[in-house]
XYZ file of N, CA and C in Angstrom:
822
model
N 22.980 -50.454 -79.083
C 22.060 -49.338 -78.881
C 20.901 -49.737 -77.998
N 20.361 -50.940 -78.242
C 19.229 -51.383 -77.423
C 19.622 -51.575 -75.991
N 20.885 -52.023 -75.731
C 21.316 -52.188 -74.337
C 21.374 -50.856 -73.633
N 21.832 -49.824 -74.295
C 21.901 -48.491 -73.665
C 20.528 -47.965 -73.327
N 19.556 -48.210 -74.280
C 18.188 -47.742 -74.007
C 17.585 -48.469 -72.829
N 17.869 -49.766 -72.740
C 17.323 -50.533 -71.625
C 17.874 -50.036 -70.297
N 19.180 -49.706 -70.263
C 19.783 -49.209 -69.026
C 19.220 -47.856 -68.647
N 19.021 -46.989 -69.666
C 18.455 -45.645 -69.394
C 17.060 -45.780 -68.855
N 16.292 -46.682 -69.468
C 14.913 -46.874 -69.020
C 14.876 -47.355 -67.585
N 15.818 -48.203 -67.234
C 15.866 -48.728 -65.871
C 16.189 -47.641 -64.880
N 17.120 -46.753 -65.212
C 17.495 -45.666 -64.309
C 16.349 -44.686 -64.139
N 15.725 -44.295 -65.254
C 14.645 -43.309 -65.204
C 13.421 -43.838 -64.478
N 13.188 -45.115 -64.571
C 12.004 -45.665 -63.925
C 12.181 -45.848 -62.446
N 13.365 -45.515 -61.913
C 13.591 -45.598 -60.471
C 13.590 -47.006 -59.977
N 14.217 -47.895 -60.741
C 14.242 -49.296 -60.347
C 14.904 -49.462 -59.007
N 14.467 -50.439 -58.251
C 14.992 -50.709 -56.935
C 16.393 -51.266 -57.053
N 17.235 -50.994 -56.074
C 18.576 -51.556 -56.111
C 18.503 -53.062 -56.009
N 19.455 -53.716 -56.546
C 19.438 -55.178 -56.530
C 19.411 -55.701 -55.112
N 18.916 -56.937 -55.000
C 18.836 -57.577 -53.684
C 20.215 -57.639 -53.053
N 20.242 -57.412 -51.751
C 21.526 -57.438 -51.056
C 22.187 -56.085 -50.987
N 21.609 -55.055 -51.722
C 22.177 -53.707 -51.689
C 21.758 -52.973 -50.425
N 22.254 -51.739 -50.198
C 21.915 -50.953 -48.994
C 20.439 -50.566 -48.971
N 19.779 -50.708 -47.824
C 18.341 -50.376 -47.678
C 18.190 -48.977 -47.118
N 17.061 -48.266 -47.452
C 16.778 -46.913 -46.912
C 16.489 -47.011 -45.419
N 16.956 -46.013 -44.598
C 16.734 -46.066 -43.145
C 15.251 -45.981 -42.814
N 14.805 -46.788 -41.877
C 13.390 -46.807 -41.461
C 13.109 -45.637 -40.517
N 11.942 -44.976 -40.639
C 11.541 -43.861 -39.779
C 11.050 -44.397 -38.437
N 11.660 -43.872 -37.348
C 11.301 -44.331 -36.012
C 10.176 -43.481 -35.427
N 9.137 -44.046 -34.896
C 8.037 -43.332 -34.258
C 8.359 -42.958 -32.815
N 7.536 -42.063 -32.191
C 7.734 -41.698 -30.786
C 7.452 -42.908 -29.891
N 8.229 -43.020 -28.836
C 7.948 -44.114 -27.899
C 6.544 -43.965 -27.325
N 5.956 -45.105 -26.991
C 4.587 -45.088 -26.477
C 4.483 -44.318 -25.161
N 5.511 -44.429 -24.309
C 5.471 -43.727 -23.018
C 5.476 -42.210 -23.189
N 6.196 -41.747 -24.280
C 6.247 -40.308 -24.516
C 4.882 -39.784 -24.969
N 4.222 -40.568 -25.820
C 2.885 -40.170 -26.265
C 1.926 -40.079 -25.078
N 2.021 -41.048 -24.188
C 1.149 -41.055 -23.007
C 1.428 -39.845 -22.113
N 2.726 -39.558 -21.937
C 3.113 -38.412 -21.107
C 2.589 -37.110 -21.688
N 2.698 -36.931 -23.000
C 2.226 -35.705 -23.639
C 0.716 -35.553 -23.506
N -0.001 -36.699 -23.591
C -1.463 -36.633 -23.443
C -1.856 -36.150 -22.045
N -0.986 -36.426 -21.065
C -1.273 -36.009 -19.685
C -0.806 -34.591 -19.424
N 0.427 -34.270 -19.869
C 1.051 -32.994 -19.527
C 0.389 -31.819 -20.230
N 0.099 -31.964 -21.501
C -0.445 -30.833 -22.260
C -1.764 -30.330 -21.681
N -2.733 -31.189 -21.354
C -3.965 -30.671 -20.729
C -3.712 -30.009 -19.384
N -2.754 -30.563 -18.600
C -2.454 -29.962 -17.299
C -1.889 -28.556 -17.475
N -0.978 -28.377 -18.428
C -0.391 -27.064 -18.690
C -1.470 -26.078 -19.117
N -2.373 -26.534 -19.967
C -3.460 -25.661 -20.426
C -4.333 -25.232 -19.250
N -4.652 -26.176 -18.362
C -5.485 -25.857 -17.193
C -4.773 -24.854 -16.289
N -3.459 -25.057 -16.059
C -2.692 -24.140 -15.211
C -2.688 -22.740 -15.802
N -2.472 -22.646 -17.105
C -2.470 -21.331 -17.752
C -3.832 -20.653 -17.626
N -4.893 -21.419 -17.786
C -6.233 -20.852 -17.648
C -6.475 -20.370 -16.215
N -5.981 -21.133 -15.223
C -6.144 -20.725 -13.828
C -5.357 -19.449 -13.537
N -4.146 -19.336 -14.090
C -3.341 -18.129 -13.886
C -4.052 -16.910 -14.471
N -4.587 -17.068 -15.677
C -5.313 -15.962 -16.308
C -6.560 -15.612 -15.501
N -7.294 -16.644 -15.080
C -8.515 -16.406 -14.290
C -8.192 -15.722 -12.974
N -7.070 -16.116 -12.342
C -6.689 -15.507 -11.072
C -6.316 -14.048 -11.266
N -5.597 -13.750 -12.368
C -5.208 -12.369 -12.641
C -6.439 -11.499 -12.885
N -7.398 -12.040 -13.626
C -8.636 -11.291 -13.889
C -9.409 -11.073 -12.597
N -9.517 -12.130 -11.781
C -10.225 -12.021 -10.506
C -9.559 -11.008 -9.590
N -8.219 -11.003 -9.566
C -7.482 -10.046 -8.735
C -7.784 -8.612 -9.167
N -7.719 -8.360 -10.474
C -7.970 -7.006 -10.979
C -9.391 -6.554 -10.661
N -10.360 -7.460 -10.856
C -11.767 -7.111 -10.576
C -11.963 -6.827 -9.091
N -11.372 -7.675 -8.234
C -11.526 -7.486 -6.785
C -10.874 -6.184 -6.330
N -9.698 -5.872 -6.863
C -9.016 -4.634 -6.490
C -9.828 -3.413 -6.897
N -10.384 -3.441 -8.091
C -11.212 -2.317 -8.554
C -12.479 -2.186 -7.720
N -13.054 -3.325 -7.336
C -14.290 -3.289 -6.537
C -14.032 -2.679 -5.166
N -12.929 -3.092 -4.514
C -12.596 -2.549 -3.193
C -12.322 -1.055 -3.287
N -11.543 -0.639 -4.289
C -11.222 0.786 -4.448
C -12.482 1.611 -4.683
N -13.366 1.117 -5.542
C -14.605 1.849 -5.840
C -15.491 1.951 -4.607
N -15.541 0.878 -3.811
C -16.381 0.871 -2.612
C -15.869 1.892 -1.598
N -14.553 1.966 -1.426
C -13.981 2.915 -0.472
C -14.205 4.347 -0.945
N -13.928 4.620 -2.204
C -14.098 5.979 -2.731
C -15.551 6.433 -2.611
N -16.489 5.497 -2.829
C -17.917 5.836 -2.747
C -18.318 6.232 -1.330
N -17.670 5.634 -0.333
C -18.064 5.857 1.058
C -17.284 6.973 1.748
N -16.353 7.600 1.061
C -15.577 8.675 1.678
C -16.471 9.876 1.995
N -16.186 10.590 3.079
C -16.930 11.832 3.364
C -16.734 12.849 2.240
N -17.661 13.760 2.131
C -17.573 14.761 1.066
C -16.350 15.655 1.213
N -15.813 15.755 2.433
C -14.634 16.595 2.669
C -13.340 15.935 2.212
N -13.425 14.628 1.883
C -12.227 13.870 1.486
C -12.323 13.509 0.008
N -11.280 13.829 -0.724
C -11.188 13.469 -2.135
C -9.936 12.617 -2.321
N -10.097 11.450 -2.958
C -8.944 10.574 -3.123
C -9.189 9.571 -4.241
N -8.156 9.340 -5.033
C -8.144 8.235 -5.982
C -7.373 7.091 -5.313
N -8.098 6.041 -4.951
C -7.518 4.954 -4.174
C -7.059 3.837 -5.103
N -5.818 3.396 -4.905
C -5.294 2.233 -5.619
C -5.175 1.079 -4.634
N -5.670 -0.089 -5.031
C -5.695 -1.254 -4.148
C -4.840 -2.363 -4.750
N -4.056 -3.016 -3.899
C -3.311 -4.208 -4.322
C -3.588 -5.333 -3.328
N -4.084 -6.451 -3.836
C -4.349 -7.618 -3.003
C -3.143 -8.542 -3.084
N -2.527 -8.830 -1.944
C -1.365 -9.699 -1.910
C -1.760 -11.158 -1.818
N -0.750 -12.010 -1.674
C -1.019 -13.443 -1.590
C -0.879 -14.113 -2.934
N -0.716 -15.441 -2.917
C -0.435 -16.191 -4.148
C -1.648 -16.270 -5.064
N -2.789 -16.658 -4.532
C -3.967 -16.869 -5.366
C -5.170 -16.134 -4.792
N -5.699 -15.201 -5.573
C -6.897 -14.488 -5.145
C -8.117 -15.411 -5.197
N -8.139 -16.318 -6.175
C -9.260 -17.256 -6.255
C -9.342 -18.104 -4.992
N -8.199 -18.622 -4.543
C -8.194 -19.443 -3.337
C -8.596 -18.630 -2.113
N -8.101 -17.396 -2.036
C -8.456 -16.546 -0.895
C -9.941 -16.200 -0.911
N -10.473 -15.971 -2.099
C -11.905 -15.665 -2.201
C -12.751 -16.835 -1.711
N -12.334 -18.051 -2.068
C -13.061 -19.233 -1.613
C -12.981 -19.377 -0.097
N -11.849 -18.948 0.490
C -11.706 -18.992 1.942
C -12.480 -17.882 2.640
N -12.846 -16.823 1.870
C -13.681 -15.763 2.426
C -12.948 -14.516 2.864
N -11.596 -14.494 2.755
C -10.861 -13.286 3.160
C -9.522 -13.238 2.450
N -8.969 -12.012 2.383
C -7.663 -11.785 1.768
C -6.641 -11.543 2.877
N -5.488 -12.188 2.758
C -4.492 -12.102 3.829
C -3.883 -10.718 3.953
N -3.566 -10.079 2.811
C -2.918 -8.764 2.831
C -3.497 -7.885 1.737
N -3.872 -6.667 2.118
C -4.385 -5.702 1.152
C -3.715 -4.358 1.415
N -3.185 -3.742 0.355
C -2.567 -2.424 0.463
C -3.408 -1.407 -0.292
N -3.671 -0.284 0.366
C -4.411 0.819 -0.234
C -3.518 2.052 -0.229
N -3.449 2.724 -1.363
C -2.595 3.897 -1.485
C -3.389 5.029 -2.121
N -3.282 6.207 -1.511
C -3.892 7.420 -2.068
C -2.852 8.536 -1.949
N -1.926 8.631 -2.899
C -0.807 9.575 -2.763
C -1.185 11.040 -2.952
N -2.365 11.283 -3.517
C -2.753 12.676 -3.788
C -4.152 12.958 -3.242
N -4.377 12.598 -1.997
C -5.673 12.852 -1.367
C -5.742 14.285 -0.856
N -6.961 14.765 -0.633
C -7.170 16.071 -0.005
C -8.240 15.929 1.063
N -8.064 16.658 2.157
C -9.050 16.723 3.231
C -9.372 18.194 3.457
N -10.626 18.559 3.201
C -11.024 19.973 3.259
C -10.091 20.844 2.415
N -9.680 20.303 1.282
C -8.836 21.044 0.359
C -7.357 21.000 0.672
N -6.975 20.393 1.800
C -5.560 20.315 2.186
C -4.965 19.010 1.668
N -3.913 19.079 0.850
C -3.335 17.853 0.296
C -2.533 17.060 1.322
N -2.606 15.749 1.184
C -1.803 14.828 1.993
C -1.749 13.493 1.259
N -0.878 12.607 1.720
C -0.822 11.273 1.130
C -1.140 10.246 2.211
N -1.772 9.157 1.794
C -2.192 8.123 2.739
C -1.858 6.747 2.184
N -1.451 5.851 3.075
C -1.192 4.458 2.708
C -1.661 3.574 3.856
N -2.343 2.479 3.523
C -2.884 1.572 4.534
C -2.517 0.139 4.169
N -2.058 -0.612 5.160
C -1.828 -2.048 4.992
C -2.780 -2.781 5.927
N -3.661 -3.580 5.340
C -4.676 -4.282 6.128
C -4.470 -5.787 6.019
N -4.769 -6.503 7.098
C -4.693 -7.962 7.104
C -6.051 -8.525 7.511
N -6.333 -9.708 6.993
C -7.625 -10.327 7.308
C -8.788 -9.526 6.775
N -8.721 -9.179 5.476
C -9.791 -8.386 4.861
C -10.835 -9.324 4.265
N -12.084 -9.252 4.715
C -13.102 -10.182 4.214
C -13.472 -9.883 2.763
N -13.764 -10.930 2.026
C -14.247 -10.741 0.657
C -15.580 -10.003 0.669
N -16.361 -10.215 1.722
C -17.603 -9.474 1.949
C -17.268 -8.246 2.794
N -17.247 -7.076 2.161
C -16.796 -5.862 2.844
C -17.743 -5.384 3.933
N -18.892 -6.042 4.094
C -19.791 -5.679 5.195
C -19.360 -6.328 6.501
N -18.305 -7.165 6.434
C -17.783 -7.818 7.626
C -16.503 -7.128 8.092
N -16.131 -7.314 9.370
C -14.996 -6.557 9.928
C -13.643 -6.965 9.342
N -12.785 -5.974 9.180
C -11.379 -6.179 8.836
C -10.625 -6.482 10.129
N -9.734 -7.451 10.070
C -9.030 -7.879 11.277
C -8.163 -6.762 11.854
N -7.272 -6.195 11.057
C -6.408 -5.115 11.552
C -5.858 -4.312 10.383
N -5.459 -3.081 10.689
C -4.905 -2.220 9.656
C -3.929 -1.227 10.276
N -2.884 -0.930 9.532
C -1.918 0.101 9.917
C -1.794 1.077 8.755
N -1.934 2.351 9.056
C -1.873 3.362 8.002
C -0.898 4.470 8.345
N -0.439 5.153 7.321
C 0.411 6.324 7.518
C -0.163 7.501 6.743
N -0.149 8.639 7.389
C -0.526 9.898 6.762
C 0.708 10.781 6.720
N 1.030 11.275 5.555
C 2.139 12.208 5.412
C 1.559 13.560 5.029
N 1.867 14.560 5.844
C 1.205 15.857 5.705
C 2.224 16.979 5.809
N 2.063 17.957 4.966
C 2.985 19.101 4.977
C 2.603 20.075 6.086
N 3.504 21.001 6.360
C 3.239 22.017 7.386
C 2.035 22.877 7.008
N 1.936 23.245 5.741
C 0.801 24.069 5.300
C -0.521 23.331 5.486
N -0.555 22.051 5.098
C -1.783 21.276 5.244
C -2.128 21.064 6.708
N -1.106 20.840 7.535
C -1.342 20.648 8.972
C -2.037 21.861 9.574
N -1.606 23.045 9.175
C -2.206 24.261 9.721
C -3.627 24.492 9.233
N -3.973 23.904 8.086
C -5.346 24.008 7.609
C -6.290 23.064 8.340
N -5.736 21.997 8.899
C -6.574 20.945 9.468
C -6.548 20.859 10.982
N -5.436 21.234 11.614
C -5.252 21.002 13.045
C -5.011 22.319 13.770
N -5.634 22.449 14.931
C -5.382 23.605 15.794
C -4.986 23.119 17.182
N -4.065 23.829 17.786
C -3.667 23.545 19.162
C -4.424 24.525 20.052
N -5.255 24.045 20.968
C -6.016 24.958 21.836
C -5.098 25.946 22.558
N -5.439 27.221 22.438
C -4.654 28.266 23.096
C -3.493 28.770 22.280
N -3.148 28.060 21.197
C -2.029 28.503 20.366
C -2.470 29.635 19.448
N -1.529 30.502 19.138
C -1.796 31.620 18.238
C -0.858 31.520 17.041
N -1.388 31.797 15.877
C -0.552 31.710 14.681
C -0.423 30.272 14.186
N 0.544 30.061 13.302
C 0.721 28.759 12.674
C 1.609 27.835 13.502
N 1.405 26.551 13.263
C 2.310 25.536 13.806
C 3.488 25.411 12.849
N 4.689 25.323 13.392
C 5.875 25.112 12.561
C 6.472 23.740 12.867
N 6.983 23.085 11.843
C 7.560 21.757 11.995
C 9.073 21.828 11.816
N 9.795 21.263 12.766
C 11.249 21.259 12.700
C 11.803 19.856 12.774
N 13.043 19.726 13.167
C 13.701 18.434 13.252
C 13.321 17.746 14.568
N 12.243 16.957 14.531
C 11.784 16.242 15.717
C 10.932 17.071 16.647
N 10.674 18.313 16.316
C 9.878 19.189 17.189
C 8.882 19.982 16.360
N 7.855 20.462 17.042
C 6.947 21.425 16.423
C 6.890 22.658 17.313
N 6.663 23.789 16.704
C 6.642 25.040 17.448
C 5.336 25.780 17.263
N 4.981 26.561 18.270
C 3.764 27.356 18.187
C 3.847 28.496 19.199
N 3.039 29.507 18.989
C 2.957 30.649 19.903
C 1.764 30.460 20.831
N 1.913 30.941 22.060
C 0.822 30.838 23.008
C 0.882 31.949 24.037
N -0.047 31.913 24.980
C -0.095 32.924 26.043
C -0.456 32.223 27.346
N 0.129 32.680 28.449
C -0.111 32.084 29.757
C -0.057 33.158 30.829
N -0.835 32.992 31.878
C -0.745 33.900 33.028
C 0.355 33.389 33.957
N 1.334 34.233 34.177
C 2.460 33.855 35.022
C 2.652 34.925 36.087
N 2.460 34.523 37.334
C 2.554 35.459 38.452
C 1.583 36.624 38.275
N 0.415 36.304 37.758
C -0.615 37.319 37.576
C -0.440 38.178 36.348
N 0.576 37.894 35.552
C 0.827 38.690 34.345
C 0.653 37.830 33.098
N -0.010 38.365 32.069
C -0.117 37.611 30.810
C 1.238 37.603 30.095
N 1.664 36.424 29.701
C 2.965 36.288 29.042
C 2.769 35.602 27.688
N 3.205 36.277 26.645
C 3.190 35.667 25.312
C 4.525 34.972 25.082
N 4.465 33.802 24.492
C 5.691 33.032 24.338
C 5.662 32.254 23.014
N 6.840 31.778 22.616
C 6.998 30.825 21.516
C 7.723 29.614 22.075
N 7.181 28.430 21.801
C 7.743 27.225 22.395
C 7.938 26.160 21.319
N 8.967 25.352 21.496
C 9.133 24.165 20.660
C 8.863 22.952 21.539
N 8.124 21.997 21.005
C 7.698 20.845 21.806
C 7.902 19.559 21.025
N 8.174 18.493 21.740
C 8.228 17.164 21.125
C 6.829 16.561 21.154
N 6.539 15.761 20.153
C 5.213 15.145 20.035
C 5.331 13.642 20.196
N 4.464 13.065 21.022
C 4.459 11.627 21.263
C 3.052 11.076 21.075
N 2.947 10.004 20.284
C 1.648 9.383 20.051
C 1.150 8.712 21.326
N -0.172 8.856 21.575
C -0.742 8.291 22.793
C -2.190 7.853 22.558
N -2.373 7.005 21.552
C -3.722 6.491 21.289
C -4.626 7.525 20.659
N -5.546 8.070 21.435
C -6.477 9.068 20.916
C -5.887 10.480 20.936
N -4.733 10.640 21.590
C -4.131 11.970 21.718
C -2.682 11.963 21.248
N -2.172 13.171 21.025
C -0.744 13.388 20.809
C -0.265 14.261 21.959
N 0.732 13.779 22.689
C 1.222 14.506 23.855
C 2.351 15.452 23.449
N 2.175 16.742 23.782
C 3.173 17.762 23.475
C 3.928 18.122 24.746
N 5.242 17.928 24.712
C 6.080 18.269 25.861
C 6.962 19.451 25.498
N 6.693 20.629 26.093
C 7.482 21.816 25.759
C 8.954 21.621 26.136
N 9.829 22.139 25.277
C 11.263 22.103 25.533
C 11.808 23.512 25.652
N 12.312 24.025 24.554
C 12.823 25.390 24.546
C 11.677 26.392 24.399
N 11.865 27.562 25.000
C 10.835 28.608 24.902
C 11.502 29.969 24.876
N 10.832 30.889 24.251
C 11.270 32.284 24.264
C 10.069 33.147 24.608
N 10.332 34.278 25.238
C 9.272 35.197 25.635
C 9.155 36.283 24.580
N 7.928 36.551 24.208
C 7.710 37.588 23.207
C 8.012 38.962 23.778
N 8.326 39.888 22.911
C 8.612 41.266 23.329
C 7.391 41.866 24.014
N 7.623 42.624 25.075
C 6.536 43.280 25.797
C 5.972 42.455 26.919
N 6.560 41.269 27.164
C 6.053 40.416 28.245
C 6.773 40.666 29.560
N 7.664 41.633 29.573
C 8.338 41.982 30.819
C 9.516 41.076 31.101
N 10.058 41.209 32.296
C 11.228 40.439 32.708
C 10.763 39.109 33.309
N 10.609 38.115 32.453
C 10.071 36.818 32.864
C 11.164 35.765 32.745
N 11.310 34.942 33.757
C 12.292 33.868 33.744
C 11.822 32.745 32.814
N 12.688 32.342 31.892
C 12.347 31.252 30.979
C 12.157 29.951 31.757
N 12.969 29.787 32.801
C 12.839 28.573 33.623
C 11.462 28.490 34.255
N 10.981 29.612 34.807
C 9.653 29.623 35.414
C 8.564 29.416 34.365
N 8.816 29.949 33.171
C 7.836 29.769 32.096
C 7.720 28.291 31.727
N 8.859 27.604 31.562
C 8.836 26.180 31.224
C 8.187 25.374 32.358
N 8.510 25.740 33.595
C 7.900 25.044 34.731
C 6.388 25.195 34.722
N 5.920 26.392 34.375
C 4.476 26.633 34.330
C 3.827 25.840 33.195
N 4.530 25.758 32.056
C 3.971 25.049 30.907
C 3.930 23.543 31.121
N 4.859 23.028 31.933
C 4.936 21.574 32.142
C 4.401 21.136 33.505
N 3.814 22.075 34.243
C 3.352 21.752 35.605
C 2.331 20.628 35.604
N 1.499 20.573 34.586
C 0.467 19.525 34.521
C 0.897 18.354 33.642
N 2.176 18.285 33.311
C 2.665 17.224 32.437
C 2.504 17.599 30.975
N 2.764 16.674 30.069
C 2.615 16.956 28.638
C 1.205 17.425 28.312
N 1.122 18.321 27.332
C -0.176 18.861 26.920
C -0.822 17.910 25.913
N -2.025 17.388 26.218
C -2.666 16.450 25.290
C -3.418 17.165 24.172
N -3.049 16.857 22.961
C -3.766 17.367 21.799
C -4.657 16.245 21.282
N -5.958 16.467 21.265
C -6.896 15.419 20.864
C -6.783 15.152 19.361
N -6.310 13.960 19.016
C -6.194 13.568 17.612
C -7.420 12.812 17.128
N -8.134 12.168 18.062
C -9.290 11.340 17.695
C -10.372 12.133 16.975
N -10.485 13.415 17.292
C -11.538 14.228 16.681
C -11.350 14.396 15.175
N -10.162 14.102 14.681
C -9.888 14.219 13.253
C -9.937 12.881 12.532
N -10.184 11.782 13.290
C -10.073 10.439 12.734
C -11.365 9.656 12.930
N -11.590 8.614 12.095
C -12.761 7.750 12.325
C -12.707 7.115 13.713
N -13.860 6.868 14.270
C -13.962 6.322 15.622
C -13.255 4.970 15.713
N -12.385 4.846 16.716
C -11.661 3.598 16.914
C -10.250 3.605 16.364
N -9.900 4.601 15.568
C -8.544 4.693 15.023
C -7.623 5.307 16.073
N -6.464 4.687 16.270
C -5.509 5.134 17.276
C -4.241 5.674 16.604
N -3.603 6.645 17.272
C -2.310 7.157 16.808
C -1.223 6.352 17.510
N -0.392 5.646 16.736
C 0.641 4.793 17.334
C 2.044 5.376 17.202
N 2.233 6.341 16.300
C 3.559 6.941 16.156
C 3.420 8.262 15.404
N 4.341 9.171 15.669
C 4.392 10.444 14.942
C 5.847 10.832 14.763
N 6.176 11.177 13.539
C 7.557 11.536 13.200
C 7.538 12.904 12.527
N 8.282 13.831 13.111
C 8.275 15.211 12.630
C 9.627 15.543 12.004
N 9.582 16.085 10.801
C 10.768 16.584 10.112
C 10.467 18.007 9.642
N 11.472 18.769 9.256
C 11.195 20.138 8.804
C 10.133 20.185 7.710
N 9.059 20.905 7.998
C 7.956 21.150 7.068
C 7.101 19.923 6.744
N 7.275 18.814 7.487
C 6.490 17.618 7.180
C 6.334 16.744 8.428
N 5.175 16.101 8.531
C 4.934 15.164 9.632
C 4.343 13.877 9.068
N 4.777 12.753 9.634
C 4.241 11.441 9.257
C 3.607 10.809 10.490
N 2.336 10.494 10.372
C 1.575 9.943 11.497
C 1.196 8.505 11.172
N 1.475 7.597 12.109
C 1.101 6.190 11.947
C -0.159 5.910 12.748
N -1.130 5.276 12.095
C -2.432 5.008 12.703
C -2.700 3.506 12.706
N -3.455 3.049 13.682
C -3.841 1.634 13.738
C -5.325 1.508 14.058
N -5.893 0.411 13.591
C -7.301 0.100 13.896
C -7.483 -1.407 13.786
N -8.477 -1.939 14.479
C -8.741 -3.378 14.424
C -10.240 -3.636 14.546
N -10.657 -4.740 13.917
C -12.058 -5.179 13.970
C -13.036 -4.058 13.618
N -12.869 -3.518 12.439
C -13.741 -2.444 11.971
C -14.247 -2.764 10.573
N -15.400 -2.226 10.244
C -15.986 -2.402 8.917
C -15.714 -1.136 8.111
N -15.074 -1.301 6.958
C -14.728 -0.153 6.129
C -15.947 0.274 5.303
N -16.938 0.843 5.996
C -18.148 1.270 5.309
C -18.370 2.770 5.523
N -19.477 3.255 5.021
C -19.780 4.677 5.110
C -19.878 5.136 6.557
N -20.505 4.330 7.408
C -20.663 4.694 8.827
C -19.309 4.908 9.487
N -18.378 3.984 9.239
C -17.052 4.097 9.857
C -16.297 5.309 9.303
N -16.290 5.470 7.998
C -15.511 6.548 7.382
C -16.065 7.938 7.710
N -17.366 8.010 8.027
C -17.963 9.296 8.382
C -17.931 9.569 9.889
N -17.551 8.582 10.669
C -17.560 8.762 12.125
C -16.364 9.594 12.583
N -16.423 10.091 13.806
C -15.328 10.836 14.422
C -15.151 10.337 15.852
N -13.901 10.154 16.242
C -13.614 9.717 17.603
C -13.667 10.861 18.577
N -13.425 10.555 19.834
C -13.410 11.592 20.885
C -12.347 11.228 21.899
N -11.980 12.214 22.697
C -10.955 12.017 23.740
C -11.548 12.049 25.127
N -12.854 11.989 25.249
C -13.500 12.045 26.561
C -13.399 10.705 27.278
């Protein structure tokens, strides 16, 4: 009986296995090189994450500041909610350099004198200090036929301008062989810097204009070459028309400008064709 109690006591007390028996596996620590690497990598990762967050915050603040500055300086006749996107990898780095490589501005629901249109601008070399000149910018205006008629008039034209497939049409009047002739003409439009050149193509004579040759009418309309429509008077000074694309009921105009300051003076200015 005493031997059994002694054996039980030995088992319960967790006695060590006899010498020469199997040993418990030893716990291996991390290699020293791994500890050193982690001490280096973890702070670097934290710094990178902080820089990414800081750059995102800086980008958002800069975009809001540019949009607010532009909206504040718009003429009273122009209403627009401007969205700005600053391109490039790091806004912080660009800010330190003093300019942003690419900036996109979009106003899809703008109005000018109550006429709706959409506008988009891509600018390069935009200074962080907006009182300094922007290197260059290309913009597009997309305008419906109804809005075009509210904003633009063709000298001598009567009635509304109509937009077709690559052409625009309008009614006019001309003295031909001493007789006043009312006509309707379709013309192609070509961008020409401060002007848009209208070249009449097909024409019809209105009722009551007598027996007038369409050929002579076209010759009379084109005798002085394409008719220049001054576009600069509708745009800030220095802005040029580089392209115009006409589709049924809609026109898209491409504009360019360089070395200009996007401030109140520029946005309120008007060009001329003189």
